[in-house]
Amino acid sequence: MTTVGILGGGQLARMLALAGAPLGLRFLAMDTSADACAGQFVPMVVGDWRDEAALAEFASRVDVATFDFENVPAESAEWLAARIPVFPAPRALRIAQDRLAEKTLFNELGIGTPAFAAVDTRAGLDEAVARIGLPCILKTRRLGYDGKGQFRLKTPADLDAAWVALGPQAPKVGLILEAFVPFEREVSVVAVRGRDGEFRAWPLTENWHRDGILSASMAPCADGAALEPQAVAYARKVAEALDYVGVFALELFVRDGQLLANEMAPRVHNSGHWTIEGAETSQFENHLRAVLGLPLGSTAAVGHSVMLNWIGAMPEAAPVLRSPAGHWHDYGKSSREGRKVGHATLRADDRATLRGELETAVDALSRREEFSGVISRLG
């Protein structure tokens, strides 16, 4: 029986294990925290990412390794790759961990991005702002996600505060200044590439955020027919350039009908959670198929889906579970501000039915305002 090792023991590892059970797979997760939620379902190795003894134990017990967390040090992934198969390859992980390397790659592939510049010093920040203009966003190049490690600059008076907030991190993780894009909406293409180079993508997904964290996703995107060919072409370029194996997400801004790449995630992705109930093959199953060298499953949508992310604390389940369209996912985490603790997906055969079921559920949860944008896009 094949054992799949997962670097990271969060909800993504948990959902990978659940998807892999019907395939007859076993799993071993590695995490720095003993209470990582995947440990409720699979055995774990607990240790620092740079602890070679822990990595060696992990490697000795698995046949192939993958990630649920992109901030695993690339050096650790490279150490493992010298001993066992690791997918995606550490090079893809290393590039995706560095916003400067990532956006440079996008531009080299002919994929448009917001203007950007590396920032290493306070004087360098002044020079970058003069070149890119205001408003703009100062970000850490590495170790930032879900809105962390970012500071928005609106006026020249913000530069000192931005440097106080992020400047001390420059020597360790690097900084990048990016132009602020007044985008109309954000979409993502979740795609998968197999060991043999086979490439597939799920329908384009439209996303909403609150405080830098994904709040909701809708698939297929309302105007996906116009945007999807370009988005999928971009994802294919990235996958082929990196010789990527597994699932990844490419996040894109939509402005005046054009797509600008924001970032990629080298793993299964929050905006693809709807695929569990809303696609012929979920992102989790297809990721496992890819890393094991198995044929990929269909990425076709089954009707229409909306995924609602639960941040901080789980709401009452009954309003969603009463719906014939409702599906509930509790990650088994304790409540904490800003923490992803679960999600719900509503799926229906047509958009009108989905809108009605969504309205009923969010009204019962007293959260209609939070998800009003999704409701309006369902028409």
Coordinates of C-alpha atoms in Angstrom, one line a residue:
M1 CA 0.0 0.0 0.0
T2 CA 1.4 3.4 -1.0
T3 CA 2.0 6.0 1.7
V4 CA 1.9 9.6 0.8
G5 CA 3.8 12.1 2.9
I6 CA 2.4 15.6 3.4
L7 CA 4.6 18.4 4.5
G8 CA 2.2 20.5 6.6
G9 CA -0.6 19.1 8.8
G10 CA -3.4 21.7 8.3
Q11 CA -6.8 21.4 6.7
L12 CA -5.4 20.9 3.2
A13 CA -3.5 17.8 4.4
R14 CA -6.7 16.6 6.2
M15 CA -8.7 17.0 3.0
L16 CA -6.0 15.3 0.9
A17 CA -6.2 12.3 3.3
L18 CA -10.0 12.1 3.1
A19 CA -9.8 12.2 -0.7
G20 CA -7.1 9.6 -0.8
A21 CA -8.9 7.0 1.4
P22 CA -11.0 5.7 -1.5
L23 CA -7.8 5.2 -3.6
G24 CA -6.4 2.9 -0.9
L25 CA -3.7 5.3 0.2
R26 CA -2.1 5.8 3.5
F27 CA -0.7 9.1 4.7
L28 CA 1.9 10.6 7.0
A29 CA 1.9 14.3 7.8
M30 CA 4.8 16.3 9.1
D31 CA 4.2 19.6 11.0
T32 CA 5.9 21.8 13.6
S33 CA 2.7 21.7 15.7
A34 CA 1.6 18.6 17.5
D35 CA -2.1 19.7 17.4
A36 CA -2.2 20.2 13.6
C37 CA -5.7 19.3 12.5
A38 CA -4.6 16.6 10.0
G39 CA -3.4 14.6 13.0
Q40 CA -7.0 13.9 13.9
F41 CA -7.0 11.5 10.9
V42 CA -3.4 10.6 10.0
P43 CA -0.2 9.8 11.9
M44 CA 2.2 12.6 12.2
V45 CA 5.9 13.4 12.6
V46 CA 6.3 16.5 14.7
G47 CA 9.5 18.5 14.2
D48 CA 11.1 21.6 12.9
W49 CA 11.3 21.9 9.1
R50 CA 15.1 22.0 9.3
D51 CA 15.5 19.1 11.7
E52 CA 17.2 16.5 9.6
A53 CA 16.4 13.7 12.1
A54 CA 12.7 14.4 11.8
L55 CA 12.9 14.7 8.0
A56 CA 14.8 11.4 7.8
E57 CA 12.1 9.7 9.9
F58 CA 9.4 11.2 7.6
A59 CA 11.3 10.1 4.5
S60 CA 11.8 6.6 5.8
R61 CA 8.0 6.1 6.2
V62 CA 6.6 7.4 2.9
D63 CA 6.9 6.5 -0.8
V64 CA 6.3 10.0 -2.2
A65 CA 6.0 13.5 -0.6
T66 CA 4.0 16.6 -1.3
F67 CA 2.9 19.9 0.4
D68 CA -0.1 21.5 2.0
F69 CA 1.9 24.5 3.1
E70 CA 4.1 26.6 0.8
N71 CA 6.3 28.1 3.6
V72 CA 8.1 24.8 4.2
P73 CA 11.8 25.8 3.6
A74 CA 12.8 25.0 0.0
E75 CA 16.1 23.6 1.5
S76 CA 14.1 21.0 3.4
A77 CA 12.2 20.0 0.3
E78 CA 15.5 19.7 -1.6
W79 CA 16.9 17.5 1.2
L80 CA 13.9 15.2 0.9
A81 CA 14.0 15.2 -2.9
A82 CA 17.5 13.8 -2.8
R83 CA 16.1 10.7 -1.0
I84 CA 12.4 10.3 -2.2
P85 CA 10.2 11.6 -5.0
V86 CA 8.8 15.0 -4.1
F87 CA 6.0 16.8 -6.1
P88 CA 5.8 19.5 -6.9
A89 CA 9.5 19.9 -7.4
P90 CA 11.4 22.1 -4.9
R91 CA 12.2 24.6 -7.6
A92 CA 8.5 25.4 -8.0
L93 CA 8.2 25.8 -4.3
R94 CA 11.3 28.1 -4.1
I95 CA 9.9 30.4 -6.9
A96 CA 6.4 30.5 -5.4
Q97 CA 7.8 31.4 -2.0
D98 CA 9.4 34.6 -3.4
R99 CA 7.1 37.3 -4.8
L100 CA 9.9 38.9 -6.7
A101 CA 11.0 35.6 -8.4
E102 CA 7.4 34.7 -9.0
K103 CA 6.5 37.9 -10.8
T104 CA 9.7 37.9 -12.7
L105 CA 8.8 34.5 -14.0
F106 CA 5.3 35.6 -15.0
N107 CA 6.8 38.5 -17.0
E108 CA 9.3 36.2 -18.7
L109 CA 6.4 34.0 -19.8
G110 CA 4.5 37.0 -21.2
I111 CA 2.0 37.1 -18.3
G112 CA 1.1 40.6 -17.3
T113 CA 1.5 41.7 -13.6
P114 CA 1.1 44.9 -11.6
A115 CA 4.3 47.0 -11.8
F116 CA 6.8 45.9 -9.1
A117 CA 10.3 46.6 -7.7
A118 CA 12.6 45.0 -5.2
V119 CA 13.1 47.1 -2.0
D120 CA 16.1 46.6 0.2
T121 CA 16.6 50.0 2.0
R122 CA 14.6 53.0 3.1
A123 CA 16.1 55.0 0.3
G124 CA 15.2 52.2 -2.1
L125 CA 11.6 52.5 -1.0
D126 CA 11.6 56.2 -1.9
E127 CA 13.0 55.3 -5.3
A128 CA 10.6 52.5 -6.0
V129 CA 7.6 54.7 -5.0
A130 CA 8.8 57.5 -7.3
R131 CA 9.0 54.9 -10.2
I132 CA 5.8 53.0 -9.5
G133 CA 3.6 55.7 -8.1
L134 CA 0.9 55.9 -5.4
P135 CA -1.1 54.1 -4.2
C136 CA 1.0 51.0 -3.9
I137 CA 1.6 48.1 -1.6
L138 CA 4.8 47.2 0.3
K139 CA 5.0 43.4 0.9
T140 CA 7.4 40.9 2.3
R141 CA 8.8 38.8 -0.6
R142 CA 8.6 35.6 1.5
L143 CA 6.4 34.2 4.3
G144 CA 3.4 36.4 3.7
Y145 CA -0.1 35.0 3.0
D146 CA -3.8 35.8 3.8
G147 CA -2.9 39.5 3.9
K148 CA 0.0 39.2 6.3
G149 CA 3.2 41.0 5.7
Q150 CA 1.6 43.9 3.7
F151 CA 1.3 47.6 4.1
R152 CA -0.7 49.8 1.7
L153 CA 0.8 53.2 0.9
K154 CA -1.7 55.9 -0.1
T155 CA 0.2 59.1 0.4
P156 CA 3.9 60.1 0.9
A157 CA 3.2 60.3 4.6
D158 CA 2.7 56.5 4.7
L159 CA 6.3 55.7 3.7
D160 CA 7.8 56.1 7.2
A161 CA 5.1 54.0 8.8
A162 CA 5.5 51.3 6.1
W163 CA 9.2 51.1 6.7
V164 CA 8.8 50.9 10.5
A165 CA 6.3 48.0 10.0
L166 CA 8.1 46.0 7.4
G167 CA 11.7 47.4 7.1
P168 CA 13.1 45.3 9.9
Q169 CA 12.1 42.2 8.0
A170 CA 14.0 43.2 4.8
P171 CA 17.3 41.5 5.6
K172 CA 15.6 38.2 6.4
V173 CA 12.6 37.9 3.9
G174 CA 13.2 40.7 1.4
L175 CA 10.6 43.3 0.4
I176 CA 8.8 44.1 -2.8
L177 CA 6.8 47.2 -3.8
E178 CA 3.8 46.5 -6.1
A179 CA 1.5 49.0 -7.8
F180 CA -2.0 49.0 -6.5
V181 CA -4.5 47.6 -9.1
P182 CA -8.0 49.0 -8.9
F183 CA -9.3 45.7 -10.1
E184 CA -13.0 44.9 -10.8
R185 CA -12.8 41.4 -9.2
E186 CA -10.3 38.6 -8.5
V187 CA -10.5 35.2 -10.2
S188 CA -8.4 32.1 -9.9
V189 CA -7.6 29.2 -12.2
V190 CA -7.0 25.9 -10.3
A191 CA -5.1 23.5 -12.5
V192 CA -3.4 20.2 -12.3
R193 CA -0.5 18.7 -14.3
G194 CA 0.5 15.0 -14.2
R195 CA 3.9 13.4 -14.2
D196 CA 3.4 12.7 -17.9
G197 CA 2.7 16.4 -18.7
E198 CA -1.1 16.0 -19.0
F199 CA -2.7 19.3 -18.0
R200 CA -6.2 20.1 -16.9
A201 CA -8.0 23.0 -15.3
W202 CA -11.2 23.5 -13.5
P203 CA -13.6 26.2 -14.5
L204 CA -12.5 29.7 -13.7
T205 CA -13.5 30.7 -10.1
E206 CA -14.5 34.1 -8.9
N207 CA -13.3 35.1 -5.4
W208 CA -14.2 37.6 -2.7
H209 CA -11.9 38.6 0.2
R210 CA -12.3 40.2 3.6
D211 CA -9.3 41.6 5.4
G212 CA -7.0 39.8 3.0
I213 CA -8.5 36.3 3.5
L214 CA -10.7 34.5 1.1
S215 CA -14.3 34.9 2.1
A216 CA -16.2 33.2 -0.8
S217 CA -15.7 31.6 -4.2
M218 CA -18.2 31.0 -7.0
A219 CA -17.7 28.5 -9.9
P220 CA -18.0 28.6 -12.7
C221 CA -17.2 32.4 -12.8
A222 CA -20.2 34.4 -14.2
D223 CA -18.3 35.7 -17.2
G224 CA -15.8 32.8 -17.4
A225 CA -16.4 32.2 -21.1
A226 CA -14.6 35.4 -22.0
L227 CA -11.8 35.2 -19.5
E228 CA -11.2 31.5 -19.0
P229 CA -9.2 30.7 -22.2
Q230 CA -6.5 33.3 -21.3
A231 CA -6.4 32.3 -17.7
V232 CA -6.0 28.7 -18.5
A233 CA -3.3 29.5 -21.1
Y234 CA -1.4 31.4 -18.4
A235 CA -1.7 28.5 -16.0
R236 CA -0.4 26.1 -18.6
K237 CA 2.6 28.3 -19.3
V238 CA 3.5 28.4 -15.6
A239 CA 3.0 24.6 -15.2
E240 CA 5.2 23.8 -18.2
A241 CA 7.9 26.3 -17.3
L242 CA 8.3 24.7 -13.9
D243 CA 7.7 21.1 -15.0
Y244 CA 5.1 21.2 -12.3
V245 CA 3.4 18.1 -11.0
G246 CA 0.3 18.4 -8.9
V247 CA -2.4 21.0 -8.3
F248 CA -1.7 24.7 -8.1
A249 CA -3.7 27.9 -8.2
L250 CA -3.0 31.1 -10.2
E251 CA -4.7 34.2 -8.8
L252 CA -5.6 36.9 -11.3
F253 CA -7.0 40.4 -11.2
V254 CA -9.6 41.4 -13.7
R255 CA -9.4 45.0 -15.0
D256 CA -11.1 46.3 -18.1
G257 CA -11.5 42.8 -19.4
Q258 CA -7.8 42.0 -19.0
L259 CA -6.0 39.6 -16.6
L260 CA -3.1 40.5 -14.4
A261 CA -1.3 37.8 -12.4
N262 CA -1.2 38.3 -8.7
E263 CA 0.4 35.2 -7.3
M264 CA 0.4 31.4 -7.5
A265 CA 0.0 28.8 -4.8
P266 CA 2.0 25.6 -5.3
R267 CA -0.6 23.3 -3.6
V268 CA -4.3 22.6 -3.4
H269 CA -6.0 25.9 -2.8
N270 CA -8.8 27.4 -0.8
S271 CA -10.5 28.7 -4.0
G272 CA -10.7 25.1 -5.2
H273 CA -12.6 23.7 -2.2
W274 CA -15.8 23.9 -4.2
T275 CA -14.5 21.0 -6.4
I276 CA -15.2 18.5 -3.6
E277 CA -18.9 18.5 -4.3
G278 CA -18.9 20.7 -7.5
A279 CA -16.6 18.9 -9.9
E280 CA -16.3 15.4 -11.4
T281 CA -12.9 15.1 -9.7
S282 CA -11.9 17.2 -6.7
Q283 CA -8.7 19.2 -6.6
F284 CA -7.6 16.9 -3.7
E285 CA -8.1 13.6 -5.6
N286 CA -6.5 15.0 -8.7
H287 CA -3.5 16.2 -6.8
L288 CA -2.9 12.7 -5.5
R289 CA -3.4 11.2 -8.9
A290 CA -0.8 13.6 -10.3
V291 CA 1.9 13.0 -7.7
L292 CA 1.4 9.2 -7.9
G293 CA 1.5 9.2 -11.7
L294 CA -2.1 8.0 -12.1
P295 CA -4.4 9.2 -14.9
L296 CA -6.0 12.6 -14.1
G297 CA -9.8 12.8 -13.5
S298 CA -12.2 15.1 -15.3
T299 CA -12.2 18.7 -14.0
A300 CA -15.7 19.4 -15.4
A301 CA -18.0 21.3 -13.1
V302 CA -21.2 19.6 -11.9
G303 CA -23.7 22.4 -12.0
H304 CA -22.9 25.6 -10.1
S305 CA -21.2 26.1 -6.7
V306 CA -20.5 28.7 -4.0
M307 CA -18.0 28.1 -1.3
L308 CA -18.3 30.1 1.9
N309 CA -15.2 30.3 4.1
W310 CA -15.6 30.3 7.9
I311 CA -13.0 32.6 9.5
G312 CA -12.3 32.8 13.3
A313 CA -15.2 30.6 14.5
M314 CA -17.6 28.1 13.1
P315 CA -21.2 29.3 12.7
E316 CA -24.3 27.1 13.2
A317 CA -24.3 24.3 10.7
A318 CA -28.1 23.7 10.5
P319 CA -29.0 26.6 8.1
V320 CA -26.6 25.1 5.5
L321 CA -27.4 21.5 6.2
R322 CA -31.2 22.1 5.9
S323 CA -30.5 23.0 2.2
P324 CA -30.5 20.2 -0.3
A325 CA -27.6 22.1 -1.9
G326 CA -25.6 22.3 1.4
H327 CA -22.3 20.6 2.3
W328 CA -20.5 21.3 5.6
H329 CA -16.7 21.0 6.4
D330 CA -15.5 21.5 9.9
Y331 CA -11.7 21.4 10.1
G332 CA -11.6 20.5 13.8
K333 CA -9.7 23.6 14.8
S334 CA -10.2 25.8 17.9
S335 CA -11.6 29.3 17.3
R336 CA -9.1 32.1 16.7
E337 CA -9.3 35.5 15.0
G338 CA -8.2 35.3 11.4
R339 CA -8.0 31.5 11.4
K340 CA -9.6 29.4 8.7
V341 CA -11.7 26.9 10.7
G342 CA -14.1 25.5 8.1
H343 CA -16.1 26.0 5.0
A344 CA -19.5 25.3 3.4
T345 CA -20.3 24.6 -0.2
L346 CA -23.7 25.0 -1.8
R347 CA -24.2 23.3 -5.2
A348 CA -27.2 23.3 -7.5
D349 CA -27.9 22.4 -11.1
D350 CA -28.6 26.0 -12.1
R351 CA -27.7 29.5 -10.9
A352 CA -31.2 30.6 -10.0
T353 CA -31.7 27.6 -7.6
L354 CA -28.2 28.2 -6.2
R355 CA -29.0 31.8 -5.5
G356 CA -32.2 30.9 -3.7
E357 CA -30.5 28.3 -1.5
L358 CA -27.6 30.7 -0.7
E359 CA -29.9 33.5 0.3
T360 CA -31.9 31.3 2.6
A361 CA -28.8 30.0 4.3
V362 CA -27.0 33.3 4.8
D363 CA -30.2 35.0 5.9
A364 CA -30.6 32.3 8.6
L365 CA -27.0 32.9 9.6
S366 CA -27.6 36.7 9.7
R367 CA -24.7 37.1 7.2
R368 CA -26.4 38.3 4.1
E369 CA -24.3 41.5 4.0
E370 CA -21.1 39.6 4.1
F371 CA -22.0 37.5 1.1
S372 CA -24.1 40.1 -0.8
G373 CA -21.5 40.3 -3.6
V374 CA -21.8 36.6 -4.3
I375 CA -25.6 36.8 -4.4
S376 CA -25.6 39.7 -6.8
R377 CA -23.2 37.9 -9.2
L378 CA -25.6 34.9 -9.3
G379 CA -28.1 37.2 -11.1

